[in-house]
Short mmCIF file of C-alpha atoms in Angstrom, two decimals:
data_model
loop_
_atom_site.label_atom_id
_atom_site.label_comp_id
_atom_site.label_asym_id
_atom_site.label_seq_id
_atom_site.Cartn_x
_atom_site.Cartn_y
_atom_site.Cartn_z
CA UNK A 1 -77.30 -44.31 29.66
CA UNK A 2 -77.69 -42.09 26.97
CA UNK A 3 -74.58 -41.42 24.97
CA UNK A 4 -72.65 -37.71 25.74
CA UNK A 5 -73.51 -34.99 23.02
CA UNK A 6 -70.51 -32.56 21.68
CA UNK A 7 -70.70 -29.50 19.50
CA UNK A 8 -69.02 -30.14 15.99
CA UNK A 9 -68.94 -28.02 12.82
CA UNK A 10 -70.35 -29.39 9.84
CA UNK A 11 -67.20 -31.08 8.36
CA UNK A 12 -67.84 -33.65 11.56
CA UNK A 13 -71.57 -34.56 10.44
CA UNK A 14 -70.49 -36.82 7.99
CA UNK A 15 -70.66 -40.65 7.93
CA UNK A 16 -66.72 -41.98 8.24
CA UNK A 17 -64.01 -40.88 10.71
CA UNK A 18 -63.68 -37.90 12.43
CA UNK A 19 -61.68 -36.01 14.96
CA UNK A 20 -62.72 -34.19 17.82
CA UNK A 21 -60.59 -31.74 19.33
CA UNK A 22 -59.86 -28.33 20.68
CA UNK A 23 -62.52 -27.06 24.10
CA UNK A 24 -64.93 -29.92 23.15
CA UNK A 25 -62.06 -32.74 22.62
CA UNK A 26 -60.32 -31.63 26.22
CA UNK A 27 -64.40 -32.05 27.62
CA UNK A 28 -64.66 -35.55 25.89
CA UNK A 29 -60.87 -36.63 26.84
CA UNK A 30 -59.92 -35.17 30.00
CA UNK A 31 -63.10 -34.72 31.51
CA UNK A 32 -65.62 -37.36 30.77
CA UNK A 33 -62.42 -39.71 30.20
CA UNK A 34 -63.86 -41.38 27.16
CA UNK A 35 -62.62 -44.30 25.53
CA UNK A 36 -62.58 -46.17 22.15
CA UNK A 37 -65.72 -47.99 21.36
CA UNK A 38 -67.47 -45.65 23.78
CA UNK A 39 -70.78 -43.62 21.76
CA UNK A 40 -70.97 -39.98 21.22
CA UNK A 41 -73.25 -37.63 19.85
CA UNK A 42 -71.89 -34.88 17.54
CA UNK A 43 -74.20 -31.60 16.69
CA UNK A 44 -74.07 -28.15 15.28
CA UNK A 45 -76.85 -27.21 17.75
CA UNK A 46 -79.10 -26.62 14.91
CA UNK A 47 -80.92 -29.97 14.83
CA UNK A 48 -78.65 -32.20 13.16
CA UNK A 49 -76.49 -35.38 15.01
CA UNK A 50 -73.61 -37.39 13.65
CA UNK A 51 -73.92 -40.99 15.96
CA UNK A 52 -70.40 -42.27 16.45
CA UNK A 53 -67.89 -44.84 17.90
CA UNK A 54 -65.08 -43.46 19.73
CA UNK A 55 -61.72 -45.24 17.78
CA UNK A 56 -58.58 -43.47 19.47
CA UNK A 57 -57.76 -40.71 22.07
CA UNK A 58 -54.55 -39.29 22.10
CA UNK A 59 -52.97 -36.18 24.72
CA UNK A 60 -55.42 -34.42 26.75
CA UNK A 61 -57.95 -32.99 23.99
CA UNK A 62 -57.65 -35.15 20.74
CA UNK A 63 -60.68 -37.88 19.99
CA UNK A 64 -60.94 -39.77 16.92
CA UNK A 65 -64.36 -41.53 16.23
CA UNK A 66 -66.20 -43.04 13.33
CA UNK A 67 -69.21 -41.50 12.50
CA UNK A 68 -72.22 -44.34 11.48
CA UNK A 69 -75.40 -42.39 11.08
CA UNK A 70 -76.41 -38.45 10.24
CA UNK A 71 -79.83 -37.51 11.11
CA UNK A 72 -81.73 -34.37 11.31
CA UNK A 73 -84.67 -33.43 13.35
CA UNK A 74 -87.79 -31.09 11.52
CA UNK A 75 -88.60 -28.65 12.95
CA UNK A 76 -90.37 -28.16 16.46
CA UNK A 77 -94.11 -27.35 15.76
CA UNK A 78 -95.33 -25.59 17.60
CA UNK A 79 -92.24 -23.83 18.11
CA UNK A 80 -92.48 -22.33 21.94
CA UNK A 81 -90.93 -19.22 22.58
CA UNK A 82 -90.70 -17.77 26.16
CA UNK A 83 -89.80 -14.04 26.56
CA UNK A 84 -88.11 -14.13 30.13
CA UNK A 85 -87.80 -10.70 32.47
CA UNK A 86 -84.54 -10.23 33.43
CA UNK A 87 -84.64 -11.76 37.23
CA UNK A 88 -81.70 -10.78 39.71
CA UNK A 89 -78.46 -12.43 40.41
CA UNK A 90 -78.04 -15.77 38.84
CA UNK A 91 -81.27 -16.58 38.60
CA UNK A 92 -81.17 -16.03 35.08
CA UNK A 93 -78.92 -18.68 33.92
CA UNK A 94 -81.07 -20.98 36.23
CA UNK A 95 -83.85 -19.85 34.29
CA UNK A 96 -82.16 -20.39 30.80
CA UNK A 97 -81.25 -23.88 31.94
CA UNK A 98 -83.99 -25.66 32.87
CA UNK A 99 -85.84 -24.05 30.14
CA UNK A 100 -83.21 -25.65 27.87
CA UNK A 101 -83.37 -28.97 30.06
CA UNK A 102 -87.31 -28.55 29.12
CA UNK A 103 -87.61 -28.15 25.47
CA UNK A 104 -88.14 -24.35 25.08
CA UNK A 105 -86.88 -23.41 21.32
CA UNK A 106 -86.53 -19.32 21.70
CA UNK A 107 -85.42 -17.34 25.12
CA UNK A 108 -86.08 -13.91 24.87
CA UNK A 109 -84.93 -11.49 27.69
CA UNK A 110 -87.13 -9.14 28.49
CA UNK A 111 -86.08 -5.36 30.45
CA UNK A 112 -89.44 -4.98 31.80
CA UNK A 113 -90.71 -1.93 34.33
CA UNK A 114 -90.49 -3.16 37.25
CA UNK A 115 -86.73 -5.37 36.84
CA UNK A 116 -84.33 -4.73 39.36
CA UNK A 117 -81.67 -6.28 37.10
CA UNK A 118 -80.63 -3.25 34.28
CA UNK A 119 -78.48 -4.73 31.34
CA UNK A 120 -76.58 -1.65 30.11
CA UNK A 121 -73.43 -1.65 28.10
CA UNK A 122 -70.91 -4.12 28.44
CA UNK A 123 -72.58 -5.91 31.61
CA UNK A 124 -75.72 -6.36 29.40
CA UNK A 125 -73.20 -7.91 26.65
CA UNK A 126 -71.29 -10.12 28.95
CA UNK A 127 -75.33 -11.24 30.79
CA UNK A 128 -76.59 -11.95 27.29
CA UNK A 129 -73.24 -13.99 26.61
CA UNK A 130 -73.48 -15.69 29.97
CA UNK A 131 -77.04 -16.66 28.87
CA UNK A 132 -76.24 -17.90 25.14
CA UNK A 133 -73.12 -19.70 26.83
CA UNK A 134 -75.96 -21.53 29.11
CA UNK A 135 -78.35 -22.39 26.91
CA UNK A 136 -75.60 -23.87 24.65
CA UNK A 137 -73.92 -26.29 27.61
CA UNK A 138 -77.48 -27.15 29.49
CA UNK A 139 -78.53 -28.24 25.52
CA UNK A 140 -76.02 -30.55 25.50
CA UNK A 141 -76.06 -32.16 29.01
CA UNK A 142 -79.77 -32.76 28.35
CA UNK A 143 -79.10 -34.52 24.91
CA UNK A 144 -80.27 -32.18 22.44
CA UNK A 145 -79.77 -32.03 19.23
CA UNK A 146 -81.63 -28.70 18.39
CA UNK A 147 -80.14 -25.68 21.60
CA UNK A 148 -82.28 -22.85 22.10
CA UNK A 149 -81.61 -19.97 20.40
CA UNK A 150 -81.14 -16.67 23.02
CA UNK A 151 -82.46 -13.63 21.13
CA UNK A 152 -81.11 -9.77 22.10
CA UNK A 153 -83.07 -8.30 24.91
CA UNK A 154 -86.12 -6.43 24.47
CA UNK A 155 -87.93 -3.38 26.02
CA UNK A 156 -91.77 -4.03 26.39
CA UNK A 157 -92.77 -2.06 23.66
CA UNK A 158 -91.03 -4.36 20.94
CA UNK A 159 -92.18 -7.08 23.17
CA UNK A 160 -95.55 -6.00 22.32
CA UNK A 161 -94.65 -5.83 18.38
CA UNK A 162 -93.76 -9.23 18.68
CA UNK A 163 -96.47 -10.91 20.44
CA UNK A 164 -98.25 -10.27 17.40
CA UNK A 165 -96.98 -12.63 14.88
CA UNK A 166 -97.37 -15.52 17.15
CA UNK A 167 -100.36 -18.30 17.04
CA UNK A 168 -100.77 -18.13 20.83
CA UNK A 169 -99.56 -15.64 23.16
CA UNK A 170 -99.87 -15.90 27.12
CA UNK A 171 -98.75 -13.67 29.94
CA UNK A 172 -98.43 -15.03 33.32
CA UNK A 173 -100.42 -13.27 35.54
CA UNK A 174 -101.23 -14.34 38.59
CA UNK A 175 -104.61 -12.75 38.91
CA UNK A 176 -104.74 -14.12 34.93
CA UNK A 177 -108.52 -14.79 34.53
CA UNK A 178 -107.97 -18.02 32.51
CA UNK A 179 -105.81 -20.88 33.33
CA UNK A 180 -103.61 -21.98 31.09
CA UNK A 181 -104.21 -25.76 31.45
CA UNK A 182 -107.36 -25.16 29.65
CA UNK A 183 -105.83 -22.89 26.78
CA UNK A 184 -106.49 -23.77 23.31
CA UNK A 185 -102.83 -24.50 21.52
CA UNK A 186 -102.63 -24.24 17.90
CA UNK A 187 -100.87 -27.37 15.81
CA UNK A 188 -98.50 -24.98 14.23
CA UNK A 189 -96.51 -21.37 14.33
CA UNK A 190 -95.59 -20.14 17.45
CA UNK A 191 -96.31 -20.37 21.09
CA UNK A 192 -95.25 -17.04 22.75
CA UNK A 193 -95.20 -17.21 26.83
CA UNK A 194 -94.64 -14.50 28.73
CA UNK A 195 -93.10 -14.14 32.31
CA UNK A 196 -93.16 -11.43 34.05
CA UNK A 197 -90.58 -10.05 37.22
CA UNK A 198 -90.32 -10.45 40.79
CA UNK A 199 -92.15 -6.93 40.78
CA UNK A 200 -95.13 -8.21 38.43
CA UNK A 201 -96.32 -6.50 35.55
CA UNK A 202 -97.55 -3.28 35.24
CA UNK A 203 -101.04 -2.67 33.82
CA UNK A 204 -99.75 -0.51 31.00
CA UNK A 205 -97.68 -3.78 30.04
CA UNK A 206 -100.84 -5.85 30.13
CA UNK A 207 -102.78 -3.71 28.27
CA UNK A 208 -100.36 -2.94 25.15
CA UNK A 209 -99.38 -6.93 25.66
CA UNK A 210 -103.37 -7.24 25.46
CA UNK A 211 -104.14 -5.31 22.26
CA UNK A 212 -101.34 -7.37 20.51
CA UNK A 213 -103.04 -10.63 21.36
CA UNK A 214 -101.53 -11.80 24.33
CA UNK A 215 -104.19 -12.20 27.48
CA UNK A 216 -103.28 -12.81 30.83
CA UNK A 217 -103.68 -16.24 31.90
CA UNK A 218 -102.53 -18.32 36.02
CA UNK A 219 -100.43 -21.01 36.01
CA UNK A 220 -101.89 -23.11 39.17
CA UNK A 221 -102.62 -22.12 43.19
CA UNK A 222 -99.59 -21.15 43.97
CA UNK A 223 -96.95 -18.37 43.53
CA UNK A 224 -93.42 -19.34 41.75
CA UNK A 225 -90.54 -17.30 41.01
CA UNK A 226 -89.37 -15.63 37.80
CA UNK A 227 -86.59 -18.02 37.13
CA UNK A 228 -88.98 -21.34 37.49
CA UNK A 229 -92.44 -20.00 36.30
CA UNK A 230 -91.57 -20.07 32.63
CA UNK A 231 -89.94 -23.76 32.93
CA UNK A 232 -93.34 -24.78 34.91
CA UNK A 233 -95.22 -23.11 32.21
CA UNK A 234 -93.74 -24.47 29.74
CA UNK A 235 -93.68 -28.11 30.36
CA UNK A 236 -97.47 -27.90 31.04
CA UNK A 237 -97.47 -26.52 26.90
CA UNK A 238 -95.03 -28.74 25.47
CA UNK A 239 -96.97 -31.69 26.90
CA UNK A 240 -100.48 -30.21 25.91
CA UNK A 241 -99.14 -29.55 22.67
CA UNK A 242 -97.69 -32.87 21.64
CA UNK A 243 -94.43 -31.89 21.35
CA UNK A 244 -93.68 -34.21 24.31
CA UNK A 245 -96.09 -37.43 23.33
#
């Protein structure tokens, strides 16, 4: 079994003792009940890990470990990006989290046309906090070293100034001429996919999201949801791409 990853701040990611306390000592002590000579991960979320030896544990939130090895991952390439409509309910935390679970780098929300779900003042800051908080805990249960990073929401017309920096961009479509298993995927820069609502996307989104680059393209036979199409979608990339081999 893999060893149990923690957030640290950089002071931790150091070879030699350190102490883990605080939220993420209280999940490592009281929680997962660790003990000495037990292995942890620490991270800043950012792509770096400290591999240590638990030494001591003391009260209910205080770990001491000894840090062996620092390493630091490069960067993803291609770096996949998926720009996520906002779906209803919870499903968008489900959404964030498998994407995480997955390998996705950059979760954009999206306020497209046809959303049920609005994000307006303080619920749309407490939604996009519930998402970053997400992203952040589903990063480390699945071992990462490098969490995604949650970017503010966007309407679809800066959706559409975005699409064009990237190397690929792909809207799921499910009358998409093309399929996306038989895409061409660059080496490098960045994979944009888009997926749309419950609702669909409306032609005046495809067509702006066309002119930037971005063409429509099906996923397989059948019809999935919002909150699992961009986690299918995305595995299919990341293991086209190489990111997975």
């Amino acid at each position: 079994m893999t060893a149990p990853v923690f957030v640290a701040g950089p002071d931790a990611l150091t070879v030699g003792p350190v102490v883990l306390d605080g939220p993420e000592g209280r999940h490592a002590v009281s929680v997962r009940r660790l003990r000495p000579g037990e292995r942890i991960v620490l991270t800043d979320g950012e792509g770096t890990g400290a591999y240590a030896t638990v030494t001591s544990v003391s009260g209910k939130d205080r770990l001491e470990a000894e840090v062996e090895h620092v390493r630091t991952e490069p960067d993803p390439r291609p770096r996949l990006t998926v720009v996520q409509a906002l779906p209803k309910g919870d499903r968008g935390e489900l959404a964030v989290e498998t994407m995480t679970e997955t390998g996705v780098d950059v979760i954009v929300p999206w306020a497209a046309a046809r959303c049920v779900t609005q994000w307006r003042g303080e619920r749309g800051t407490k939604s996009l906090a519930k998402w970053r908080t997400t992203a952040r805990e589903a990063g480390k249960q699945s071992r990462r070293l490098r969490f995604p990073r949650v970017e503010d929401l966007v309407t679809s017309r800066q959706l559409a100034q975005r699409l064009t920096g990237a190397a690929f961009a792909a809207v799921l479509h499910g009358d998409g001429g093309a399929s996306l298993a038989g895409a061409e995927l660059p080496a490098d820069g960045e994979i944009v996919l888009v997926v749309g609502p419950e609702g669909g996307i409306t032609q005046e989104e495809l067509d702006a999201f066309a002119d930037a680059g971005a063409e429509p393209y099906r996923l397989g036979p059948s019809v999935l949801r919002t909150s699992t199409a961009g986690t299918a979608a995305s595995a299919l990339l990341l293991g086209r791409s190489g990111r997975w081999s």
